[in-house]
Amino acid sequence: MSQQAGYSPSFKRPAEIMRMRRKRARSEAGVFSGHGSTGSPGQSASSPDSVRPFSPGPLFNPQSRSGGGIKRRNPFANIENTYSPRKKCLVYNDDGNAEAADRYKVKKTLTEGDEDMSTECRGVLPLRLTQVEKHQHRDTSRKESVTFSEDDSLFEEEEEDVKSPLLKSPQAIAPASIAPPMCTEYPADWSLKTRLLFTSPLSLSWAQHPKAQEEALGLSQHCRAQFSTLPHSLQDPRSCSELRCAFQQSLVYWQHPSLPWISLFPRINAERNFTGKSTPWAQDTALQQSLMSEWSVSLSSLYNLLKSRLCPYFYLCSYQFTVLFRAAGLGGSSSITAFISPTTRGFREAMKAEGIEFSLPLVEERRKSREQQNLTESQGEEEEPKEKAQECSELKEGEDCRASDEGGNDGYDEDEDGSFSWLKEMGVQDKIKKPDSISIQLRKEGHAVSLDHKPESVVCVEGSHTFTLINFLINCRSVVASAGSQAGLPPTLLAPIAFRGAAMHTLKARSVNVKTQVGSTFQNISSLEVTGPILPSSLYTITTLLRSAQKGNFSAALYTHTPTAVMNTHTAEQQDTGGSVDLSGCGLHPASIQQLQQPSSLGKTALTHISMNNYSYTWKN
């Protein structure tokens, strides 16, 4: 690189700089004493013209500076440590006047007589710059290209990264004109919600205090499965009678048994709700039998409706577990499915004794992932002998693999005597004490019990085995508590449509206007709180109404009943049936049916937040 006048070619050490300054001070003292001239300290009077005051940068002519003396140059200056592409440089014209020009864009108007320059601009060098840094230090990982604008009077000096475009962010690669995709729907969530909290910059007061006629019309539309069509955006939701009727319709659910003085949902860890309440059935055996008889009739009625595709789904909530029954065609399954969560080893053993075939989806998924991982590792280590790999797998079987294999069948098919055959082959069978059958059985049971009351213990029953499960639940003693505050009380049945012995209930809605601080100002925010056993179809209907009423701008916080969060997991033989199963007579809105037919993408988690901005959904789980 060509060096310029008055420019330090390399970085100097501090000791060398101090030595140069002392030498310069002595020479300046001799000159000043000989000629009697005065100057600023540290300034050499014999310095040549065009000394660079602060390097790097264009040369300064001392005569062109107005005011005091010339500032000394920076001895530590170097192009490598002071060059900034964002800084503007001075470009000198032919007449000697300096103009500020951007580092990346330089505009020069061609004169009429400068035809050669115009021709040269269309070639390789667009401009003939004088006294500008032509030899700049460029990074080896970048290359520069020159592109001309439409009028050929502007050119841009672009830097193209040589690195792979895969290392860039998608926002940097994607054109700025492409808008992000809009999500008009959120994934189906099969968990039960206990509370919804909606917030919106627009008022939500239309959702409460309905008129008597509006409430009656909403209940009638729910019973007759009639749905009103609302426009895409409502100008005045408070004066829209159809919106308020549809909102009352979305709050309805059906429950059995119905005891007005006791809240029958949730039932798991809900002893506080029953403490101090009147429970006349606790000590009356005849009353308990009457309650169980009516409950059995209601459960049988629900299953018949489900089998006939007149009921989309229903929940059974006991004091220990929750069961979700889904009709064929929902959740991507072509048959009736039932999820039970959480379960215990004793409950699973009882199901086996009744001949109910079931699967543990989360345990099988973990086992498949481990097998896939082991297969990948074995492919990367093909040089290892097969005998050694088999021996390692046998040693790990009792520690790692047994826990996952235990979930599918709660037992081992491996022969106990065969597991210790390798001791006989080594000739040390008499020196090592074998564990007795009781120890082996306790170890097997320990792996099975470790799943109890955990999300991994969720059980999936499919097809005709769901009918056997109904009979099992009716006759099983573990569905009813034998002691405690819930003793003798049958499980709670929840459904979106009417069934035998059910009572109509509505969710509680309350609207409040609050002020929240946004920066230094306060902004009015309207909130809507919905409480109760919120079913998946109710959640979808409420969000659909808010989309029209709030002009596509609202957010919601969802509070999930924890034992039901894992019911979004996939079944063992899940397939996307699409619209092959006709569910038009199940009593739900066609759009809600379409959403529930899709396989859930949430896995073992549930939605916690939903936000809509400009009619586009975003969510968290």
mmCIF file of C-alpha atoms in Angstrom, residues 168-291:
data_model
loop_
_atom_site.group_PDB
_atom_site.id
_atom_site.type_symbol
_atom_site.label_atom_id
_atom_site.label_comp_id
_atom_site.label_asym_id
_atom_site.label_seq_id
_atom_site.Cartn_x
_atom_site.Cartn_y
_atom_site.Cartn_z
ATOM 1 C CA LYS A 168 -27.542 -14.767 7.838
ATOM 2 C CA SER A 169 -30.820 -14.217 9.616
ATOM 3 C CA PRO A 170 -34.022 -14.888 7.639
ATOM 4 C CA GLN A 171 -34.926 -11.209 7.909
ATOM 5 C CA ALA A 172 -31.671 -10.278 6.172
ATOM 6 C CA ILE A 173 -32.186 -12.797 3.377
ATOM 7 C CA ALA A 174 -35.903 -12.268 2.795
ATOM 8 C CA PRO A 175 -36.926 -9.199 0.773
ATOM 9 C CA ALA A 176 -38.285 -6.344 2.808
ATOM 10 C CA SER A 177 -41.415 -6.195 0.657
ATOM 11 C CA ILE A 178 -42.604 -9.661 1.752
ATOM 12 C CA ALA A 179 -44.954 -9.375 4.739
ATOM 13 C CA PRO A 180 -44.939 -12.014 7.480
ATOM 14 C CA PRO A 181 -47.599 -14.712 7.050
ATOM 15 C CA MET A 182 -50.918 -14.180 8.789
ATOM 16 C CA CYS A 183 -52.225 -16.888 11.124
ATOM 17 C CA THR A 184 -56.001 -16.784 11.043
ATOM 18 C CA GLU A 185 -56.343 -19.721 13.466
ATOM 19 C CA TYR A 186 -54.507 -21.045 16.510
ATOM 20 C CA PRO A 187 -53.932 -24.763 17.203
ATOM 21 C CA ALA A 188 -56.625 -26.812 18.891
ATOM 22 C CA ASP A 189 -56.209 -27.105 22.651
ATOM 23 C CA TRP A 190 -57.972 -30.069 24.307
ATOM 24 C CA SER A 191 -57.186 -29.028 27.865
ATOM 25 C CA LEU A 192 -59.816 -27.651 30.222
ATOM 26 C CA LYS A 193 -59.435 -24.007 31.212
ATOM 27 C CA THR A 194 -60.442 -22.617 34.571
ATOM 28 C CA ARG A 195 -60.117 -18.898 33.746
ATOM 29 C CA LEU A 196 -59.755 -16.607 30.735
ATOM 30 C CA LEU A 197 -58.606 -12.997 30.949
ATOM 31 C CA PHE A 198 -59.078 -10.935 27.776
ATOM 32 C CA THR A 199 -57.675 -7.420 27.362
ATOM 33 C CA SER A 200 -58.243 -4.986 24.518
ATOM 34 C CA PRO A 201 -57.776 -1.264 23.837
ATOM 35 C CA LEU A 202 -61.454 -1.162 22.804
ATOM 36 C CA SER A 203 -64.280 -1.442 25.304
ATOM 37 C CA LEU A 204 -65.496 -4.924 26.305
ATOM 38 C CA SER A 205 -68.546 -3.732 28.237
ATOM 39 C CA TRP A 206 -70.850 -5.227 25.589
ATOM 40 C CA ALA A 207 -70.076 -8.722 26.994
ATOM 41 C CA GLN A 208 -71.967 -8.320 30.271
ATOM 42 C CA HIS A 209 -75.458 -7.379 31.511
ATOM 43 C CA PRO A 210 -77.396 -8.788 28.556
ATOM 44 C CA LYS A 211 -81.048 -7.987 28.104
ATOM 45 C CA ALA A 212 -83.594 -10.634 29.042
ATOM 46 C CA GLN A 213 -84.545 -11.159 25.409
ATOM 47 C CA GLU A 214 -80.915 -11.479 24.347
ATOM 48 C CA GLU A 215 -80.163 -14.058 27.039
ATOM 49 C CA ALA A 216 -83.245 -16.084 26.170
ATOM 50 C CA LEU A 217 -82.439 -16.003 22.467
ATOM 51 C CA GLY A 218 -78.866 -17.103 23.137
ATOM 52 C CA LEU A 219 -79.989 -20.104 25.190
ATOM 53 C CA SER A 220 -82.546 -21.030 22.550
ATOM 54 C CA GLN A 221 -79.960 -20.865 19.772
ATOM 55 C CA HIS A 222 -77.663 -23.113 21.782
ATOM 56 C CA CYS A 223 -80.336 -25.778 22.287
ATOM 57 C CA ARG A 224 -81.328 -25.674 18.610
ATOM 58 C CA ALA A 225 -77.694 -25.506 17.352
ATOM 59 C CA GLN A 226 -78.394 -22.312 15.403
ATOM 60 C CA PHE A 227 -75.538 -19.938 14.698
ATOM 61 C CA SER A 228 -75.691 -16.329 13.529
ATOM 62 C CA THR A 229 -73.234 -14.898 11.024
ATOM 63 C CA LEU A 230 -71.449 -11.734 12.112
ATOM 64 C CA PRO A 231 -69.608 -9.252 9.851
ATOM 65 C CA HIS A 232 -65.833 -9.135 9.723
ATOM 66 C CA SER A 233 -65.728 -5.976 11.845
ATOM 67 C CA LEU A 234 -68.414 -4.364 14.001
ATOM 68 C CA GLN A 235 -68.562 -0.590 14.346
ATOM 69 C CA ASP A 236 -70.665 -0.508 17.533
ATOM 70 C CA PRO A 237 -70.607 -3.881 19.369
ATOM 71 C CA ARG A 238 -72.757 -2.607 22.267
ATOM 72 C CA SER A 239 -75.723 -1.967 19.996
ATOM 73 C CA CYS A 240 -75.347 -5.265 18.098
ATOM 74 C CA SER A 241 -77.996 -7.632 19.479
ATOM 75 C CA GLU A 242 -76.728 -10.611 17.422
ATOM 76 C CA LEU A 243 -73.272 -10.330 18.991
ATOM 77 C CA ARG A 244 -74.609 -10.303 22.539
ATOM 78 C CA CYS A 245 -76.887 -13.288 21.829
ATOM 79 C CA ALA A 246 -73.996 -15.230 20.316
ATOM 80 C CA PHE A 247 -71.817 -14.453 23.334
ATOM 81 C CA GLN A 248 -74.488 -15.815 25.709
ATOM 82 C CA GLN A 249 -74.711 -18.894 23.498
ATOM 83 C CA SER A 250 -70.945 -19.495 23.770
ATOM 84 C CA LEU A 251 -71.048 -19.494 27.581
ATOM 85 C CA VAL A 252 -73.395 -22.483 27.909
ATOM 86 C CA TYR A 253 -72.210 -25.947 29.014
ATOM 87 C CA TRP A 254 -73.922 -29.030 30.469
ATOM 88 C CA GLN A 255 -73.015 -30.744 33.726
ATOM 89 C CA HIS A 256 -73.977 -33.736 35.836
ATOM 90 C CA PRO A 257 -74.393 -33.983 38.787
ATOM 91 C CA SER A 258 -75.544 -30.469 39.634
ATOM 92 C CA LEU A 259 -75.374 -29.317 43.252
ATOM 93 C CA PRO A 260 -75.907 -25.555 43.540
ATOM 94 C CA TRP A 261 -74.127 -25.176 46.889
ATOM 95 C CA ILE A 262 -70.932 -27.005 45.792
ATOM 96 C CA SER A 263 -68.567 -26.268 42.915
ATOM 97 C CA LEU A 264 -67.991 -29.608 41.170
ATOM 98 C CA PHE A 265 -65.060 -28.452 39.044
ATOM 99 C CA PRO A 266 -62.167 -28.943 39.469
ATOM 100 C CA ARG A 267 -62.220 -32.183 41.466
ATOM 101 C CA ILE A 268 -58.486 -32.959 41.784
ATOM 102 C CA ASN A 269 -56.953 -31.365 44.909
ATOM 103 C CA ALA A 270 -60.236 -29.534 45.546
ATOM 104 C CA GLU A 271 -60.892 -30.587 49.140
ATOM 105 C CA ARG A 272 -61.021 -26.932 50.139
ATOM 106 C CA ASN A 273 -64.126 -26.416 47.980
ATOM 107 C CA PHE A 274 -65.975 -29.165 49.872
ATOM 108 C CA THR A 275 -64.820 -28.340 53.384
ATOM 109 C CA GLY A 276 -67.636 -27.039 55.554
ATOM 110 C CA LYS A 277 -70.296 -27.762 52.914
ATOM 111 C CA SER A 278 -73.322 -29.947 53.520
ATOM 112 C CA THR A 279 -72.734 -33.516 52.231
ATOM 113 C CA PRO A 280 -75.796 -35.572 53.180
ATOM 114 C CA TRP A 281 -74.645 -38.526 51.035
ATOM 115 C CA ALA A 282 -71.429 -39.033 53.025
ATOM 116 C CA GLN A 283 -73.076 -41.232 55.661
ATOM 117 C CA ASP A 284 -76.137 -42.383 53.686
ATOM 118 C CA THR A 285 -75.454 -45.530 51.642
ATOM 119 C CA ALA A 286 -78.848 -45.476 49.922
ATOM 120 C CA LEU A 287 -78.289 -41.891 48.760
ATOM 121 C CA GLN A 288 -74.860 -42.811 47.400
ATOM 122 C CA GLN A 289 -76.335 -45.683 45.395
ATOM 123 C CA SER A 290 -79.027 -43.386 44.000
ATOM 124 C CA LEU A 291 -76.420 -40.828 42.924
#
